[in-house]
Coordinates of C-alpha atoms in Angstrom, one line a residue:
L729 CA 119.0 33.2 51.3
S730 CA 122.7 32.6 51.1
I731 CA 124.4 29.7 49.4
I732 CA 127.9 28.8 50.5
F733 CA 129.9 26.2 48.6
I734 CA 132.2 24.0 50.6
L735 CA 134.9 21.8 49.1
F736 CA 134.7 18.2 50.3
L737 CA 137.4 15.6 49.6
I738 CA 136.0 12.1 49.5
T739 CA 138.2 9.1 48.9
F740 CA 136.4 6.1 47.5
C741 CA 139.4 4.1 46.5
K742 CA 142.9 4.7 45.3
F743 CA 144.1 3.8 41.8
N744 CA 147.7 4.6 41.0
N745 CA 148.2 8.3 41.8
D746 CA 144.5 9.2 41.9
S747 CA 143.9 10.5 45.5
G748 CA 140.1 10.6 45.3
I749 CA 137.1 12.6 44.0
K750 CA 136.6 16.3 44.8
F751 CA 133.3 18.1 44.5
L752 CA 131.3 21.1 46.0
I753 CA 128.2 20.8 48.3
P754 CA 126.0 23.9 48.8
L755 CA 125.1 24.8 52.4
L756 CA 122.0 26.9 52.8
V757 CA 122.3 29.7 55.4
K758 CA 119.2 31.6 56.8
N759 CA 119.6 35.4 56.7
G760 CA 116.5 36.3 58.8
S761 CA 116.9 37.6 62.3
V762 CA 114.8 39.2 65.1
T763 CA 115.8 42.0 67.4
L764 CA 114.5 41.9 71.0
S765 CA 114.7 45.3 72.8
D766 CA 114.1 45.5 76.6
S767 CA 114.3 49.3 77.2
D768 CA 111.5 49.1 79.8
G769 CA 113.4 46.7 82.0
V770 CA 110.9 43.8 81.8
T771 CA 113.4 41.7 83.7
G772 CA 112.2 43.2 87.1
L773 CA 108.5 42.8 88.0
L774 CA 106.6 43.3 91.2
E775 CA 104.2 40.3 91.6
G776 CA 100.7 41.1 90.5
V777 CA 101.3 44.8 89.9
T778 CA 104.0 45.8 87.4
L779 CA 103.2 45.7 83.7
K780 CA 106.3 46.1 81.5
T781 CA 107.1 45.7 77.9
Y782 CA 109.7 44.6 75.4
T783 CA 109.6 44.8 71.6
L784 CA 110.3 42.4 68.7
V785 CA 111.1 43.4 65.1
L786 CA 112.4 41.7 62.0
N787 CA 115.6 42.8 60.5
S788 CA 114.7 42.3 56.8
Q789 CA 111.5 42.0 54.7
P790 CA 110.1 38.5 54.6
T791 CA 108.5 37.0 51.5
S792 CA 105.6 35.6 53.6
N793 CA 104.1 36.1 57.0
V794 CA 106.3 35.4 60.0
V795 CA 104.7 34.2 63.3
I796 CA 106.7 34.6 66.5
N797 CA 105.5 32.3 69.2
I798 CA 106.0 33.5 72.7
N799 CA 106.1 30.8 75.4
F800 CA 105.9 31.3 79.1
D801 CA 105.0 29.7 82.5
K802 CA 101.3 30.5 82.9
S803 CA 101.4 29.9 86.6
V804 CA 103.9 32.8 86.9
L805 CA 103.2 35.2 84.0
K806 CA 100.6 36.7 81.7
V807 CA 101.9 37.8 78.3
N808 CA 99.7 40.1 76.2
S809 CA 96.9 39.4 78.6
Q810 CA 97.0 35.7 77.8
T811 CA 97.1 33.0 80.5
S812 CA 97.4 29.9 78.4
G813 CA 101.2 29.7 78.4
T814 CA 101.6 30.7 74.8
T815 CA 100.7 33.6 72.5
S816 CA 102.0 35.0 69.2
I817 CA 102.5 38.0 67.1
T818 CA 102.7 38.2 63.3
F819 CA 104.9 40.2 61.0
T820 CA 104.0 40.6 57.3
S821 CA 105.9 42.0 54.3
T822 CA 104.3 45.3 55.1
N823 CA 104.8 45.7 58.9
W824 CA 108.0 43.8 59.2
S825 CA 110.1 46.9 60.2
T826 CA 107.6 48.2 62.8
A827 CA 108.5 47.0 66.3
Q828 CA 105.7 45.1 68.0
T829 CA 105.2 45.5 71.8
V830 CA 104.9 42.5 74.1
Y831 CA 103.3 43.2 77.5
V832 CA 104.4 41.1 80.5
Y833 CA 102.7 41.0 83.8
S834 CA 103.3 38.7 86.8
V835 CA 100.5 36.7 88.4
F836 CA 99.7 37.4 92.0
N837 CA 99.6 34.2 94.0
G838 CA 99.0 35.4 97.6
T839 CA 101.8 33.3 99.0
T840 CA 105.2 34.2 100.5
D841 CA 107.7 32.8 98.0
G842 CA 110.5 35.4 97.8
T843 CA 112.1 36.6 94.7
R844 CA 112.0 34.1 91.8
S845 CA 112.6 34.0 88.1
S846 CA 111.0 32.8 84.9
I847 CA 112.0 32.5 81.3
I848 CA 110.1 33.7 78.2
T849 CA 111.2 31.9 75.0
H850 CA 110.5 32.6 71.4
S851 CA 110.2 30.5 68.2
S852 CA 109.3 31.4 64.6
A853 CA 107.3 29.8 61.9
S854 CA 107.1 31.0 58.2
S855 CA 107.0 29.8 54.6
D856 CA 110.0 32.1 54.1
F857 CA 113.0 29.8 54.6
N858 CA 115.0 32.7 56.0
Y859 CA 112.5 33.1 59.0
D860 CA 111.4 29.6 59.6
S861 CA 112.6 28.1 62.9
I862 CA 115.3 30.7 63.4
S863 CA 117.0 31.4 66.7
I864 CA 115.5 34.2 68.8
N865 CA 116.8 35.5 72.2
S866 CA 114.9 34.5 75.3
I867 CA 114.3 36.9 78.2
S868 CA 114.7 36.2 81.9
V869 CA 112.2 37.8 84.2
T870 CA 112.9 38.4 87.9
I871 CA 109.7 38.6 90.1
T872 CA 109.7 40.4 93.5
D873 CA 107.3 38.9 96.0
N874 CA 104.2 40.9 96.9
Q875 CA 101.7 40.2 99.8
G876 CA 99.1 42.8 98.6
S877 CA 97.2 45.3 100.7
K878 CA 95.2 44.3 103.8
L879 CA 92.6 46.2 105.8
T880 CA 93.3 46.7 109.5
S881 CA 89.8 45.2 110.1
S882 CA 86.5 46.6 109.0
F883 CA 86.7 50.2 107.7
Q884 CA 84.7 53.1 109.1
S885 CA 81.8 54.7 107.2
G886 CA 78.9 57.1 107.9
T887 CA 76.5 59.7 106.5
S888 CA 76.8 63.4 107.5
T889 CA 74.7 66.4 106.8
M890 CA 76.3 69.8 106.2
T891 CA 75.0 72.3 108.8
S892 CA 77.8 74.9 108.2
A893 CA 80.6 75.5 105.8
S894 CA 82.8 73.1 107.7
I895 CA 82.0 70.0 109.7
T896 CA 83.9 67.1 111.1
A897 CA 82.8 63.4 111.3
A898 CA 84.5 61.9 114.2
L899 CA 86.0 58.4 113.7
G900 CA 85.3 55.7 116.3
T901 CA 88.9 54.7 116.2
S902 CA 91.8 56.8 115.0
V903 CA 93.6 55.7 111.8
N904 CA 97.1 55.9 110.5
S905 CA 96.7 58.7 108.0
A906 CA 99.7 57.5 106.0
M907 CA 97.9 54.2 105.3
S908 CA 94.3 55.4 105.0
F909 CA 92.2 57.3 102.5
V910 CA 88.6 58.7 102.5
Y911 CA 86.1 58.5 99.7
C912 CA 82.8 60.5 99.6
N913 CA 79.5 60.5 97.6
T914 CA 77.5 63.7 97.8
R915 CA 73.9 64.8 97.2
Y916 CA 73.6 68.5 96.7
P917 CA 70.4 70.6 97.5
S918 CA 71.0 73.4 95.1
S919 CA 73.1 74.4 92.0
N920 CA 75.1 77.3 93.4
I921 CA 78.9 77.0 92.8
D922 CA 79.6 77.1 96.5
I923 CA 77.7 74.0 97.3
P924 CA 80.2 71.2 96.3
V925 CA 82.2 69.8 99.3
T926 CA 85.7 68.4 99.8
C927 CA 86.5 65.4 102.0
Q928 CA 89.8 64.8 103.8
I929 CA 91.2 62.9 106.8
N930 CA 92.7 65.2 109.4
S931 CA 96.4 65.0 110.2
S932 CA 95.8 63.1 113.4
G933 CA 93.6 60.5 111.8
T934 CA 90.7 61.1 114.2
S935 CA 88.1 62.6 111.9
V936 CA 86.9 63.4 108.4
E937 CA 86.9 67.1 107.5
I938 CA 84.1 68.1 105.2
K939 CA 84.1 71.6 103.8
S940 CA 82.3 73.8 101.3
G941 CA 82.0 77.5 100.4
D942 CA 78.4 77.7 101.5
L943 CA 77.5 78.5 105.1
N944 CA 74.5 76.1 105.4
T945 CA 74.0 73.7 102.6
S946 CA 72.1 70.6 103.9
T947 CA 74.3 68.6 101.6
I948 CA 74.3 64.8 102.3
V949 CA 77.7 63.2 102.4
N950 CA 78.3 59.4 102.5
W951 CA 81.9 58.8 103.5
Y952 CA 84.2 55.8 103.8
V953 CA 87.5 55.7 105.6
V954 CA 89.7 52.8 104.5
E955 CA 92.7 51.9 106.6
F956 CA 95.3 49.3 105.7
S957 CA 97.6 47.3 108.0
Q958 CA 100.1 46.6 105.2
G959 CA 100.8 47.3 101.5
A960 CA 99.6 50.9 101.4
L961 CA 101.2 54.4 101.2
V962 CA 99.0 57.5 101.2
E963 CA 100.0 61.2 101.0
R964 CA 97.4 64.0 101.2
G965 CA 97.3 67.7 100.8
S966 CA 95.4 70.8 100.0
T967 CA 96.1 73.2 97.0
T968 CA 94.4 76.5 96.4
F969 CA 93.8 78.4 93.2
T970 CA 93.3 82.2 93.5
S971 CA 90.5 84.1 91.9
S972 CA 92.9 85.3 89.2
G973 CA 91.8 84.4 85.7
S974 CA 95.3 83.3 84.8
D975 CA 95.7 80.9 87.8
L976 CA 95.1 77.8 85.8
S977 CA 97.8 75.3 86.7
Q978 CA 99.9 74.3 89.7
T979 CA 102.5 71.7 90.4
V980 CA 102.8 70.0 93.8
N981 CA 106.0 68.3 94.9
L982 CA 105.3 65.2 96.9
S983 CA 107.2 64.0 100.0
N984 CA 107.1 60.4 98.9
T985 CA 108.1 58.6 95.7
F986 CA 105.2 56.7 94.3
D987 CA 105.2 53.7 91.9
T988 CA 102.8 54.8 89.1
N989 CA 102.1 51.1 88.4
R990 CA 100.1 50.9 91.7
T991 CA 99.1 54.5 92.4
F992 CA 95.8 56.4 91.9
L993 CA 94.4 59.7 93.0
I994 CA 91.2 60.9 94.7
A995 CA 90.5 64.6 94.7
Y996 CA 87.6 67.0 95.6
S997 CA 87.3 70.7 94.9
R998 CA 85.3 73.5 96.6
V999 CA 85.1 77.3 96.1
N1000 CA 86.4 79.6 98.9
G1001 CA 83.6 81.7 100.4
D1002 CA 79.9 82.2 99.8
N1003 CA 79.1 82.4 96.1
N1004 CA 75.6 82.0 94.6
N1005 CA 76.7 82.0 91.0
Q1006 CA 75.4 79.1 88.9
T1007 CA 77.1 79.9 85.6
T1008 CA 80.8 79.5 86.4
D1009 CA 81.0 75.9 87.6
E1010 CA 83.9 75.1 85.3
Q1011 CA 86.1 77.5 87.3
R1012 CA 85.8 75.0 90.2
T1013 CA 86.3 71.8 88.3
T1014 CA 89.9 70.7 88.5
M1015 CA 91.8 67.9 86.9
V1016 CA 94.5 66.2 89.0
K1017 CA 97.2 63.9 87.6
L1018 CA 100.6 62.4 88.5
S1019 CA 103.1 64.3 86.5
S1020 CA 106.0 62.2 87.8
T1021 CA 106.7 59.7 90.6
K1022 CA 107.1 62.7 93.0
S1023 CA 104.8 65.4 91.7
L1024 CA 101.2 66.3 90.9
E1025 CA 99.8 68.6 88.3
L1026 CA 96.5 70.4 89.1
S1027 CA 94.7 72.3 86.3
R1028 CA 91.5 74.0 85.3
N1029 CA 90.3 75.4 82.0
E1030 CA 89.0 78.7 83.4
G1031 CA 90.0 80.9 86.3
G1032 CA 88.1 83.6 88.1
T1033 CA 86.9 81.8 91.3
A1034 CA 89.1 81.0 94.3
T1035 CA 89.1 77.2 94.6
T1036 CA 90.7 74.7 97.0
I1037 CA 91.4 71.1 96.0
E1038 CA 91.8 68.4 98.7
W1039 CA 93.8 65.5 97.1
Q1040 CA 95.0 62.0 98.1
V1041 CA 97.8 60.0 96.4
I1042 CA 97.2 56.3 97.1
Q1043 CA 99.6 53.5 96.4
L1044 CA 98.4 50.0 97.1
D1045 CA 100.5 46.9 96.7
G1046 CA 97.3 45.0 95.9
A1047 CA 96.4 47.1 92.9
R1048 CA 97.6 47.2 89.3
V1049 CA 97.1 50.7 87.7
E1050 CA 97.2 52.2 84.3
S1051 CA 96.6 55.9 83.9
G1052 CA 96.1 58.5 81.2
N1053 CA 94.3 61.6 80.0
S1054 CA 91.4 61.9 77.6
T1055 CA 89.2 64.6 76.2
I1056 CA 85.5 64.7 75.3
S1057 CA 85.8 67.2 72.5
S1058 CA 83.3 69.9 71.6
G1059 CA 80.4 68.4 69.7
N1060 CA 80.8 65.0 71.2
S1061 CA 79.2 63.4 74.3
A1062 CA 81.7 60.6 74.8
T1063 CA 85.3 59.5 74.3
T1064 CA 87.2 56.2 74.8
A1065 CA 90.6 55.4 76.2
S1066 CA 92.5 52.2 75.3
L1067 CA 94.3 50.2 77.9
N1068 CA 97.6 48.4 77.3
S1069 CA 96.3 45.2 78.8
A1070 CA 93.1 43.5 79.8
F1071 CA 91.6 44.4 83.1
N1072 CA 89.5 41.8 84.8
S1073 CA 86.1 42.1 86.6
N1074 CA 87.8 43.2 89.9
S1075 CA 88.6 46.6 88.3
V1076 CA 87.3 50.2 88.9
V1077 CA 88.1 53.6 87.4
F1078 CA 88.9 56.7 89.4
F1079 CA 89.0 60.0 87.6
T1080 CA 89.0 63.8 87.9
S1081 CA 87.8 66.2 85.2
K1082 CA 87.7 69.9 84.2
G1083 CA 85.0 71.5 82.1
G1084 CA 85.8 73.8 79.2
S1085 CA 85.5 77.5 79.5
G1086 CA 82.3 77.4 77.3
V1087 CA 80.5 75.1 79.7
N1088 CA 79.1 78.2 81.5
G1089 CA 77.8 76.2 84.5
V1090 CA 75.5 73.8 82.6
E1091 CA 75.8 70.5 84.4
T1092 CA 75.0 68.3 81.4
Y1093 CA 78.1 69.6 79.6
Y1094 CA 80.6 68.6 82.3
Y1095 CA 79.0 66.0 84.6
T1096 CA 80.8 62.9 83.3
R1097 CA 80.6 59.2 84.1
G1098 CA 83.3 56.6 83.5
Y1099 CA 83.1 52.8 82.9
Y1100 CA 84.7 49.9 81.3
S1101 CA 83.2 49.4 77.8
S1102 CA 85.5 46.3 77.4
T1103 CA 88.4 44.7 79.2
T1104 CA 90.8 46.9 77.3
E1105 CA 88.8 50.1 77.0
L1106 CA 87.3 52.9 79.2
T1107 CA 84.4 55.2 78.1
F1108 CA 83.7 58.6 79.5
Q1109 CA 80.3 60.0 78.8
R1110 CA 78.3 63.2 79.5
G1111 CA 74.7 64.2 78.7
G1112 CA 75.4 67.2 76.5
S1113 CA 78.1 68.0 73.9
N1114 CA 78.9 71.7 74.2
D1115 CA 82.6 72.7 74.6
S1116 CA 84.9 70.0 76.1
V1117 CA 85.7 68.0 79.2
D1118 CA 89.3 66.9 80.0
V1119 CA 89.7 63.7 82.1
S1120 CA 92.6 62.3 84.0
W1121 CA 91.9 58.6 84.7
F1122 CA 93.2 55.7 86.7
A1123 CA 92.2 52.2 85.7
V1124 CA 92.7 50.1 88.9
E1125 CA 92.6 46.3 89.0
F1126 CA 92.7 44.7 92.5
V1127 CA 94.9 41.6 92.4
D1128 CA 95.0 40.6 96.1
G1129 CA 91.5 39.2 96.7
T1130 CA 89.6 42.5 96.8
T1131 CA 86.4 41.9 94.9
V1132 CA 84.5 44.3 92.7
Q1133 CA 80.9 44.4 91.3
S1134 CA 79.8 47.0 88.8
G1135 CA 76.7 48.1 86.9
Y1136 CA 74.6 50.8 85.4
T1137 CA 71.5 52.4 86.8
N1138 CA 69.1 54.8 85.1
I1139 CA 67.1 57.3 87.2
G1140 CA 63.8 58.2 85.5
S1141 CA 62.8 61.8 84.9
S1142 CA 60.2 61.8 87.6
S1143 CA 62.2 59.8 90.2
T1144 CA 64.4 60.9 93.0
T1145 CA 65.5 57.4 93.9
G1146 CA 66.7 54.3 92.2
T1147 CA 68.2 50.9 93.2
A1148 CA 70.8 48.5 92.0
N1149 CA 70.7 44.8 92.8
L1150 CA 74.1 43.1 93.3
S1151 CA 74.8 39.7 91.8
S1152 CA 76.2 38.5 95.1
S1153 CA 76.0 39.8 98.7
V1154 CA 78.8 41.9 100.1
D1155 CA 80.1 42.5 103.6
T1156 CA 79.0 46.1 104.0
T1157 CA 81.5 46.7 106.8
K1158 CA 84.3 46.2 104.2
T1159 CA 82.6 47.5 101.1
M1160 CA 82.4 51.0 99.6
I1161 CA 80.3 52.4 96.7
L1162 CA 82.2 54.3 94.0
M1163 CA 80.1 56.0 91.3
S1164 CA 79.9 58.7 88.6
Y1165 CA 76.9 60.1 86.7
D1166 CA 75.6 62.4 84.0
V1167 CA 72.4 64.4 83.7
T1168 CA 70.2 65.6 80.9
G1169 CA 68.8 69.2 80.6
Y1170 CA 70.4 72.3 79.3
D1171 CA 70.3 74.7 82.2
T1172 CA 72.7 75.8 85.0
A1173 CA 70.3 74.8 87.9
Y1174 CA 70.5 71.0 87.8
Q1175 CA 73.2 70.2 90.3
D1176 CA 70.5 69.2 92.8
S1177 CA 69.0 66.8 90.3
G1178 CA 72.3 65.4 89.0
T1179 CA 74.1 64.4 92.2
F1180 CA 73.4 61.4 94.4
S1181 CA 73.9 59.8 97.7
A1182 CA 74.4 56.1 97.8
I1183 CA 73.9 53.6 100.6
F1184 CA 73.4 49.9 101.0
N1185 CA 69.7 49.0 101.6
S1186 CA 70.9 45.5 102.3
S1187 CA 74.0 43.4 101.6
S1188 CA 72.8 42.9 98.0
Q1189 CA 71.2 46.2 97.1
I1190 CA 72.3 49.9 96.6
Q1191 CA 69.9 52.8 96.9
F1192 CA 70.7 56.1 95.1
E1193 CA 68.9 59.3 96.0
R1194 CA 68.9 62.9 94.7
Y1195 CA 67.2 66.0 96.1
N1196 CA 65.0 66.8 93.0
S1197 CA 64.1 65.2 89.8
E1198 CA 63.3 68.3 87.8
S1199 CA 62.1 66.1 84.9
H1200 CA 65.7 65.0 84.2
L1201 CA 67.1 61.6 83.4
C1202 CA 70.3 60.6 85.0
D1203 CA 72.7 57.7 84.3
I1204 CA 74.9 56.2 87.0
N1205 CA 77.8 53.9 86.6
W1206 CA 78.8 52.3 89.9
F1207 CA 81.2 49.9 91.5
T1208 CA 81.2 48.2 94.8
I1209 CA 84.7 47.4 96.3
Q1210 CA 84.9 44.8 99.0
F1211 CA 88.4 45.0 100.4
K1212 CA 90.3 42.0 101.6

């Protein structure tokens, strides 16, 4: 608090040579101030997709709590996941010098309205005179219009059975491979390392290529090919690790530049050649992540087996994405990952993972399922706890009218099938099933009891099936995604 004395001359009346009465009046000046930093460039947002931040911090220690009120147009913006038009942050005499982050996200409205702007204003309240009702800078946000992602029509799907190491599933209509992706669920008949398959759309967009290291596996593959008419960019490729024990990490430079705020990955790995080993599964498991807007990083924790990864980088204008890396450490069966903002019910999680070198082919140590434990938290869980599992994840919220249902299904120790009832019916010609699972049992031979196919029994029910039960419990976390 500063006190400035100002000399006032007031003339009440004039007697002889007396010119008036002079006296000092104190003027109280507030010393408190708030610094707003916009290093993330919150001024430019893509509607419904971009999440950006700015920070606020006090410039001196207050004598009591200082509440900064943040006011915004709720029809245009969300701030700190709030939609009410106002939110607040509080500084104390302890945390006053620590900058607090404000998260800003633009609301998707599904209309063509061009580039527009909105103002975020701030006000303060405190028992400390220096910080009560002080002036704080506002911030102007420019929002770029976004029409989301739209399917060409219905997408194509099917179920294929592996009869050799490589098969193709012909598409009824060719797709634009630069605007399409494929997703597969697989049910394996044995636990050899050469059984797992990869899925990829061929370069001409006429078929799905499904490959494994085994010559005749009888693996069941449920596949979905999703093609968009607008608002999508897809790049795909194949990367091979040699059998060298030191070949653990590779970087891939992409042809396109991707916006990480709306981009996620799908990847599958297979071993190269016939291999009946069941104790080296971790040499195949590969984690894939975006290392920049133009590059991928692929890595595994143990080398020794030649492995090929088929990957797809998918950017959707109708998706909002946060990504990160997490580790289930040795001795633990689960880990959590915090999200910067709340994700609504139309959200899924895509992830890839790599088992630790001490996993030694035991499926319960590296089979991992992922789910939302809250709107701001992901959980990754496995059945066992030996060694570690590293996870690269993408939390994806669909903002353009695409709808998601999710749930959990337990498969009993004597069952090979299970079902999940949906809360509302879906259009199965536009809906795919995304799932992940763990398995109990401490052996290397449980791949056939820990992997599942998934199909729609009806528009409101999913059926899961595995080859064998082998007296093992399995937990499945699933999502249905009905594209707009």
